[in-house]
Every structure is written in C-alpha cells, then in structure tokens.
mmCIF file of C-alpha atoms in Angstrom:
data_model
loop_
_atom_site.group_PDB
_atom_site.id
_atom_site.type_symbol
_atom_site.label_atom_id
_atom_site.label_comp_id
_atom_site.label_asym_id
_atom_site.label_seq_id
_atom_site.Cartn_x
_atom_site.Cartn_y
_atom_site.Cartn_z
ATOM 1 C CA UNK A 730 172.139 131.279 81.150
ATOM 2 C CA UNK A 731 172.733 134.407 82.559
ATOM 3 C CA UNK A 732 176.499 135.640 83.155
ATOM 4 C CA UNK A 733 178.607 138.965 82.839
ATOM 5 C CA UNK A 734 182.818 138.386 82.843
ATOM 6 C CA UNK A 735 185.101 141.157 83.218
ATOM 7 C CA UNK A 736 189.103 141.285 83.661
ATOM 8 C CA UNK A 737 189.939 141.677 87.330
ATOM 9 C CA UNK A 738 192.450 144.150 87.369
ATOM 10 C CA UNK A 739 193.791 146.565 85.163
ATOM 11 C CA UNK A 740 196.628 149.633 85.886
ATOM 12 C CA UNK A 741 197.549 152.566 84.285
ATOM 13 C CA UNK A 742 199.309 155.802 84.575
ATOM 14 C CA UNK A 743 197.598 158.599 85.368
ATOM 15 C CA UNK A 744 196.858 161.251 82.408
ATOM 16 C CA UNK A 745 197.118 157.791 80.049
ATOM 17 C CA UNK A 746 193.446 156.214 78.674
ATOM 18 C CA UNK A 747 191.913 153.446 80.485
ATOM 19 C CA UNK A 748 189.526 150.645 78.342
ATOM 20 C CA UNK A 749 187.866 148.344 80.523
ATOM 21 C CA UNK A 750 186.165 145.624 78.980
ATOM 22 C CA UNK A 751 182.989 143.178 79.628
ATOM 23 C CA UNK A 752 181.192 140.129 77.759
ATOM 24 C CA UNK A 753 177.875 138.896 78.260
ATOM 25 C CA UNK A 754 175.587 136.071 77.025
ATOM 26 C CA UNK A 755 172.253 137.114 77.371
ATOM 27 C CA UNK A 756 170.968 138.545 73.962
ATOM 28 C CA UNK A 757 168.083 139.964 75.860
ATOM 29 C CA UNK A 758 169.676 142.355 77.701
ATOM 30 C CA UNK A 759 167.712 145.688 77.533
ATOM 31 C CA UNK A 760 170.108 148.142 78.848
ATOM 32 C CA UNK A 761 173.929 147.121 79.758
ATOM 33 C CA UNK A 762 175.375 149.677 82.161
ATOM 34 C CA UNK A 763 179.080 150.702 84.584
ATOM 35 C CA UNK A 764 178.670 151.354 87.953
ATOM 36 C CA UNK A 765 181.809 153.075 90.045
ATOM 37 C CA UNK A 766 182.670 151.467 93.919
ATOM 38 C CA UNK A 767 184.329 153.455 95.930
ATOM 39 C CA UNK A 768 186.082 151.951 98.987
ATOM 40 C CA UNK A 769 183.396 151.696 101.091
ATOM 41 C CA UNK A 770 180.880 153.598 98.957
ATOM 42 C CA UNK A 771 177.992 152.092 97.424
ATOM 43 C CA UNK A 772 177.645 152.131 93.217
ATOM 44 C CA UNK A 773 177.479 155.117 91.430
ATOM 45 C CA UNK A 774 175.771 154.871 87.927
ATOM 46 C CA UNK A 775 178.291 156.035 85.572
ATOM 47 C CA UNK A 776 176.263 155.598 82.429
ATOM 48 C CA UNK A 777 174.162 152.837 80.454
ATOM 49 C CA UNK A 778 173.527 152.110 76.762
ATOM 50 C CA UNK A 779 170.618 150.582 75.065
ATOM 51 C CA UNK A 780 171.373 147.813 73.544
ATOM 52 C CA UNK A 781 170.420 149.008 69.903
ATOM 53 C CA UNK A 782 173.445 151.414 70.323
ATOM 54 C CA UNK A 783 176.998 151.072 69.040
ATOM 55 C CA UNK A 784 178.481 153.555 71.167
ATOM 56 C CA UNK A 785 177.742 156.305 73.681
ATOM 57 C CA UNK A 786 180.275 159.181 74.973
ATOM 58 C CA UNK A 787 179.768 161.304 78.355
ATOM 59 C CA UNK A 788 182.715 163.253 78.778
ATOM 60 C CA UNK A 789 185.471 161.307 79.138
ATOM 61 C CA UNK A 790 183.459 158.264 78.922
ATOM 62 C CA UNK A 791 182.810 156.192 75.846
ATOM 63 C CA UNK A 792 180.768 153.479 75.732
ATOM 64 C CA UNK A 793 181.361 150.460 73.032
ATOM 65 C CA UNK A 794 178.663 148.098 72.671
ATOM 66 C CA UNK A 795 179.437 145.141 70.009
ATOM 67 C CA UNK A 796 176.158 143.202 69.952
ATOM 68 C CA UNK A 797 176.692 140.677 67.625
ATOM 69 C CA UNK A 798 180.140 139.251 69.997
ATOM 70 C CA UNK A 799 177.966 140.443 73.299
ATOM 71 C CA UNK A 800 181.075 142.696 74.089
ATOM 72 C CA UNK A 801 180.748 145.627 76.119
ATOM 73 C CA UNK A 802 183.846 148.435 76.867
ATOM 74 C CA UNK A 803 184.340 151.475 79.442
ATOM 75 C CA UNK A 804 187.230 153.734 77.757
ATOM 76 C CA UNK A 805 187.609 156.245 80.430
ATOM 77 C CA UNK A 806 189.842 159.124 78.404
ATOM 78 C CA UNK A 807 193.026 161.287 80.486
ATOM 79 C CA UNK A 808 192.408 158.874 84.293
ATOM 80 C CA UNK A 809 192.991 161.017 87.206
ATOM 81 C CA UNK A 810 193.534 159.070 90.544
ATOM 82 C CA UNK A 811 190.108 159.845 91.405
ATOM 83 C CA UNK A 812 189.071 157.091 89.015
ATOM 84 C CA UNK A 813 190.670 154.474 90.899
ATOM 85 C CA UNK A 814 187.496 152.285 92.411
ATOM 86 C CA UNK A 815 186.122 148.842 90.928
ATOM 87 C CA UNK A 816 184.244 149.110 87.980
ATOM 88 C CA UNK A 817 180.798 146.892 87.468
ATOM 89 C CA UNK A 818 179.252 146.040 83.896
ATOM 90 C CA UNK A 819 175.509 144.951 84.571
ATOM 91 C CA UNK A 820 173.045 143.910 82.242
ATOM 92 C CA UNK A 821 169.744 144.246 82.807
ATOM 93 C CA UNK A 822 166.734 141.664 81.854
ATOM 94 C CA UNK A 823 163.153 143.237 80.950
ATOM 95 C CA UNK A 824 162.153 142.481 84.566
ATOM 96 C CA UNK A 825 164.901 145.007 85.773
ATOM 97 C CA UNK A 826 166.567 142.689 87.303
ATOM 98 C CA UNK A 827 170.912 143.550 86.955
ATOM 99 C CA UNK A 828 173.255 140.844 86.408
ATOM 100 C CA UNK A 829 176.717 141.954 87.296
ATOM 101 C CA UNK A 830 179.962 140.971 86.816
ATOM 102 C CA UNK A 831 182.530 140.253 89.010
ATOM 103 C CA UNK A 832 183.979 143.457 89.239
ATOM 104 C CA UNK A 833 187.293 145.439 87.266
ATOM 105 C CA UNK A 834 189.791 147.053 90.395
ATOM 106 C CA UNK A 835 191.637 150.037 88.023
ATOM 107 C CA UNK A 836 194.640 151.783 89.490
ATOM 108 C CA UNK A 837 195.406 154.239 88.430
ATOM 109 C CA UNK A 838 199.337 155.271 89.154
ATOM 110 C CA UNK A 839 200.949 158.786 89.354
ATOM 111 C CA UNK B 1224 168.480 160.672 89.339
ATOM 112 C CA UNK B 1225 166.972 159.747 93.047
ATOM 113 C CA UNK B 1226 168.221 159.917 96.078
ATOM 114 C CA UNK B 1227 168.346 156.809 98.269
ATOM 115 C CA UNK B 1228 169.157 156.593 101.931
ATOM 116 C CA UNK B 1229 169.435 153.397 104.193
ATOM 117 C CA UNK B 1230 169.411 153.152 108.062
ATOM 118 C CA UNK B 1231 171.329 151.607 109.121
ATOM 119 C CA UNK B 1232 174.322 152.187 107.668
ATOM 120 C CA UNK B 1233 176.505 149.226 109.465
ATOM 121 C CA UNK B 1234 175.759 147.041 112.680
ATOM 122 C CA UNK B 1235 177.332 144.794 114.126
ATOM 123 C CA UNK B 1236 174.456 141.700 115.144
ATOM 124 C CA UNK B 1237 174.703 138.260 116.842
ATOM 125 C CA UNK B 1238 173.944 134.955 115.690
ATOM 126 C CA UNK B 1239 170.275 133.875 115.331
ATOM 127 C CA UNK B 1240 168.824 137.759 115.864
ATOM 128 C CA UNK B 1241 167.576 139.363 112.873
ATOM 129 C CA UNK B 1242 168.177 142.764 111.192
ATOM 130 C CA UNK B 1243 166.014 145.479 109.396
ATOM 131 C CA UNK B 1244 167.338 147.463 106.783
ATOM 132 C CA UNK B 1245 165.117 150.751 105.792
ATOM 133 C CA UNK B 1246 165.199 152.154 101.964
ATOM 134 C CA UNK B 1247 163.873 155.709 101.264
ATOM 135 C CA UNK B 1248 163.583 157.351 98.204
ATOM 136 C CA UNK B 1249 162.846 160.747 97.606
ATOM 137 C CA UNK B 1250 160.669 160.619 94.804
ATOM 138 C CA UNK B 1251 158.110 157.667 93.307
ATOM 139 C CA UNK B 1252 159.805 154.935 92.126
ATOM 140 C CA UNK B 1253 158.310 152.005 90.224
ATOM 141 C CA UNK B 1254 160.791 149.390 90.523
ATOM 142 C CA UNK B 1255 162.588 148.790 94.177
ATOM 143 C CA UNK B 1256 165.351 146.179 93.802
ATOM 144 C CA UNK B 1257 167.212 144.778 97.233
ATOM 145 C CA UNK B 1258 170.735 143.042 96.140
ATOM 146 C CA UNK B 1259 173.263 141.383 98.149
ATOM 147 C CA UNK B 1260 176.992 142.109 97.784
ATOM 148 C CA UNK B 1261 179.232 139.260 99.900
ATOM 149 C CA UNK B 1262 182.780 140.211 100.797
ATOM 150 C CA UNK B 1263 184.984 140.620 97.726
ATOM 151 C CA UNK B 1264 182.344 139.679 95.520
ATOM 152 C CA UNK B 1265 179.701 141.129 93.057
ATOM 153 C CA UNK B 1266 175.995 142.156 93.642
ATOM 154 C CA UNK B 1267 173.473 139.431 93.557
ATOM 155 C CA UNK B 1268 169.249 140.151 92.952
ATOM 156 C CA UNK B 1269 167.720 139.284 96.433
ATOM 157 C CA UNK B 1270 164.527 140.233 95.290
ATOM 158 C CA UNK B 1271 162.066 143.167 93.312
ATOM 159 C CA UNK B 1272 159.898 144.618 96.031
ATOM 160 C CA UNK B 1273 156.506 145.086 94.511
ATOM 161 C CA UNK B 1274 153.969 147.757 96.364
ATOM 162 C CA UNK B 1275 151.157 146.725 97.520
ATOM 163 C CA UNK B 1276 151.730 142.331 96.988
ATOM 164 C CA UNK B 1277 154.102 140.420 97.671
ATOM 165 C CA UNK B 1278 157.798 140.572 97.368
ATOM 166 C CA UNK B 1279 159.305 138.287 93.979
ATOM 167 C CA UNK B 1280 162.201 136.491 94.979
ATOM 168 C CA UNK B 1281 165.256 135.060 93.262
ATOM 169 C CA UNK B 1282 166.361 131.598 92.987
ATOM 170 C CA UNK B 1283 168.395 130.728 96.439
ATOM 171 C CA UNK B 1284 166.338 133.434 98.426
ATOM 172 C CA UNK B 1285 163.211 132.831 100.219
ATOM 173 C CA UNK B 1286 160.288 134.999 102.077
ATOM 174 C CA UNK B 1287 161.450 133.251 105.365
ATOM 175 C CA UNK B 1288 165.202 134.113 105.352
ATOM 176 C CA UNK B 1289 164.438 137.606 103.619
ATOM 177 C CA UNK B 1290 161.070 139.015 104.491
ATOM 178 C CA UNK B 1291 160.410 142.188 102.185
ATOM 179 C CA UNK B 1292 157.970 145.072 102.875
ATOM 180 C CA UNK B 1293 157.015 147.897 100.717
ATOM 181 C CA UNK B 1294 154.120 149.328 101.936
ATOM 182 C CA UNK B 1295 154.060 152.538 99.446
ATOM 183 C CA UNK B 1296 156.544 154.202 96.003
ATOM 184 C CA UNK B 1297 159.219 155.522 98.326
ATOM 185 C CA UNK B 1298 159.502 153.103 100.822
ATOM 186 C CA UNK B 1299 160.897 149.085 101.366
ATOM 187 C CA UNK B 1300 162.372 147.627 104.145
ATOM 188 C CA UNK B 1301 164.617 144.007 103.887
ATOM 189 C CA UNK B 1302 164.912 141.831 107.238
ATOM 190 C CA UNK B 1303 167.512 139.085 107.121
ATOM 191 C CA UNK B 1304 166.298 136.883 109.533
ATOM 192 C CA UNK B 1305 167.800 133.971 111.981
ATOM 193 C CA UNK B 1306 171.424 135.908 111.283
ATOM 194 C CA UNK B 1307 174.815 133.413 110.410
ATOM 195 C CA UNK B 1308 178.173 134.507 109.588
ATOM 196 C CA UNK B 1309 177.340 133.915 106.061
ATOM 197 C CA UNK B 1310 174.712 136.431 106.491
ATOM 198 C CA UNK B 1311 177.746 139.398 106.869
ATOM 199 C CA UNK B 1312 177.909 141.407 103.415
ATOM 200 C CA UNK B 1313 176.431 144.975 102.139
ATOM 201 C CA UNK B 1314 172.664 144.913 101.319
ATOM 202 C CA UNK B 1315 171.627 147.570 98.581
ATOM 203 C CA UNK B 1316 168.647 148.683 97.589
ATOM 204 C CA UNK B 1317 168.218 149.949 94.075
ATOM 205 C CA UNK B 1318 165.290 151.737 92.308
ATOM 206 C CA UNK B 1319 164.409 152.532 88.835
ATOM 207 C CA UNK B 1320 163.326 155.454 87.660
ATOM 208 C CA UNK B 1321 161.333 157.252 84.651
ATOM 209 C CA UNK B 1322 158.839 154.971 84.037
ATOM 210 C CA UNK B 1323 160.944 151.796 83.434
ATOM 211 C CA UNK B 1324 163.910 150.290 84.934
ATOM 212 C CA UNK B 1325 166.422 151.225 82.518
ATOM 213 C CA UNK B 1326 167.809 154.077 85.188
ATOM 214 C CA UNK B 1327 168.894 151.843 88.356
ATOM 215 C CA UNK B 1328 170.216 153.962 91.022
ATOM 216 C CA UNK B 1329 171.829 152.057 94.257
ATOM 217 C CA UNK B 1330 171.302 153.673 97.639
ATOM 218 C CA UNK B 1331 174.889 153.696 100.037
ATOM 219 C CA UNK B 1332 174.256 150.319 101.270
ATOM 220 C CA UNK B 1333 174.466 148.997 104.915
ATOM 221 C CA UNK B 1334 177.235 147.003 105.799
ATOM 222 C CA UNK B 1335 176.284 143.473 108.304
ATOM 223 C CA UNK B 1336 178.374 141.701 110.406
ATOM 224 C CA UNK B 1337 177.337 139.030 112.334
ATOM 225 C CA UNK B 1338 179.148 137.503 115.153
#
C-alpha cells in the first residue's frame, strides 16, 4: 500500500545542520517532495525531486533520494530560527495525488 | 509558481449546516486537488476536481458529504455538508502546474470549526 513515515521531532542549535529524514513504499512514486508549515500557515513547497535523481541542492537545501531503500532526506545546511515549522515528505502517484507523512516538528534552538 | 487564495479563511459553523470553501488560482491550472488536514495530523486527498465532469473521490469520501464544483481552470469550490465535530480541520486546495502535476502548490487553507 501506500504510506510515507517520518521521525516526529527533531532539535538542533541554531547555525548547526539539520537532516530530516523520510521512507516510503510506493516504488511508483513520480516526484517525492518537502513542504514547510508554519503555525497557522498553509504548506509552502520547499522543493521536489524526480525520482530518477540521487540528489538535488537549492541553497541550503539538499535533497537525498535512495531509491533502491525508498529513503528520502531534507539536510537543511546553517538552520536559522526561521526554519522552525513541521516539515512534510509527500510522494506523489501518476494521478497527482500526494501521500504525506505524518509530519517532522524541527526546533531549532538559539 | 501560482497563487492560490481561499475564502473563507476560518468560520466558526453549527452542527448539521454546511460550509463552502472557494479556491482561486491566478493562472490555468490542470490539476485542482482539495485535501483535508485534521487537528495534529497530516493532509489526506479528499478528492481531484476535474473541469467540466465530475469530481474523483478518494476512498472514505463521498459526493454527498463533499460535493465538488469546478466549473472552469482557475476555479473549484468544496462544500462539507451536514457539518459534525469531526468535520473541524483545515481544508486545502492544491493545484499543479506546468503541464503535469509534478509542481503542487497548496493555497493558505481555511480553518473549520464546528460546534
């Protein structure tokens, strides 16, 4: 079937890196994406990978894809406090449709 | 990227009245999404609103609850019908963009509450 897991709840200190991670099982996921909640807010895309890719950076984003172990990671380089929100892995299915997961909280300390 | 308002933003509704929740885009979209997000919990696929025929629904949601409308590329509205207090969470409507649905934007959400 279809389901995304990610760790609930992960802290760091601000200025240190921050790897959030996420496994799925379906091995026909197009795309796999991270979406940013802000208290509040609704999702902001951060960034998506096809699912041919190994790895994609944005900044201080990087983007690990491990296909063959359906493992997906967010490595967010230098957090600020600004980056403290709930972060959302999603697959998504040929029809478009999203499967999320349950949701990462980061805090991110001073 | 596209930019996605919803109206309303929050409301507050009583039991057994119903609720509709406008999505606007400000550019063609092919794919319109509507998603439910309970409190504390992740986003869930209502259902794809299709233009022009007939909403496609997910297992655990039907046309009665959840009547969809999308009567053009920049427009869908979701009515949650007969409201309970399981009804209260954020409603989201996504779209995707250029050509495909491999861009999925999420519009601000409006937030229910039923009494």
């Amino acid at each position: 079937g279809e389901d995304v897991e990610q760790s609930l709840f992960l802290s760091v200190r601000e200025g240190d890196s921050s790897v959030i991670n996420c496994t799925y099982t379906d091995s026909s996921s197009t795309y796999l994406y991270w979406y940013k909640q802000e208290p509040g807010a609704g999702l902001q895309l951060l960034t998506y990978i096809f699912s041919n890719m190994d790895m994609k950076q944005d900044q201080r984003l990087t983007v690990l894809l491990n296909k063959k172990d359906k493992h997906l990671s967010l490595r967010i380089a230098d957090t600020q406090t600004g980056d403290s929100a709930i972060y959302f892995c999603a697959e998504s299915l040929y029809t478009g449709k999203l499967i999320f997961g349950q949701g990462t909280t980061l805090q991110v300390k001073p | 990227s596209a930019v996605i308002s919803q109206k309303p933003s929050r409301d507050i509704c009583q039991r057994g009245t119903s609720l509709t929740i406008q999505c606007q885009v400000d550019s063609q979209v092919t794919m319109m999404f509507w998603y439910r997000q309970q409190p504390g919990q992740s986003l869930t696929l209502i259902a794809t609103a299709n233009q022009g025929s007939e909403a496609t629904y997910e297992s655990g949601f039907v046309i009665d609850k959840f009547p969809i409308s999308r009567p053009n590329l920049t427009f869908s509205t979701l009515t949650v019908s007969n409201l309970s207090p399981e009804d209260s969470s954020i409603y989201l409507c996504s779209v995707g963009t250029s050509g495909g649905a491999y861009e999925q934007y999420f519009g601000p959400g409006t937030r229910l509450t039923v009494t």
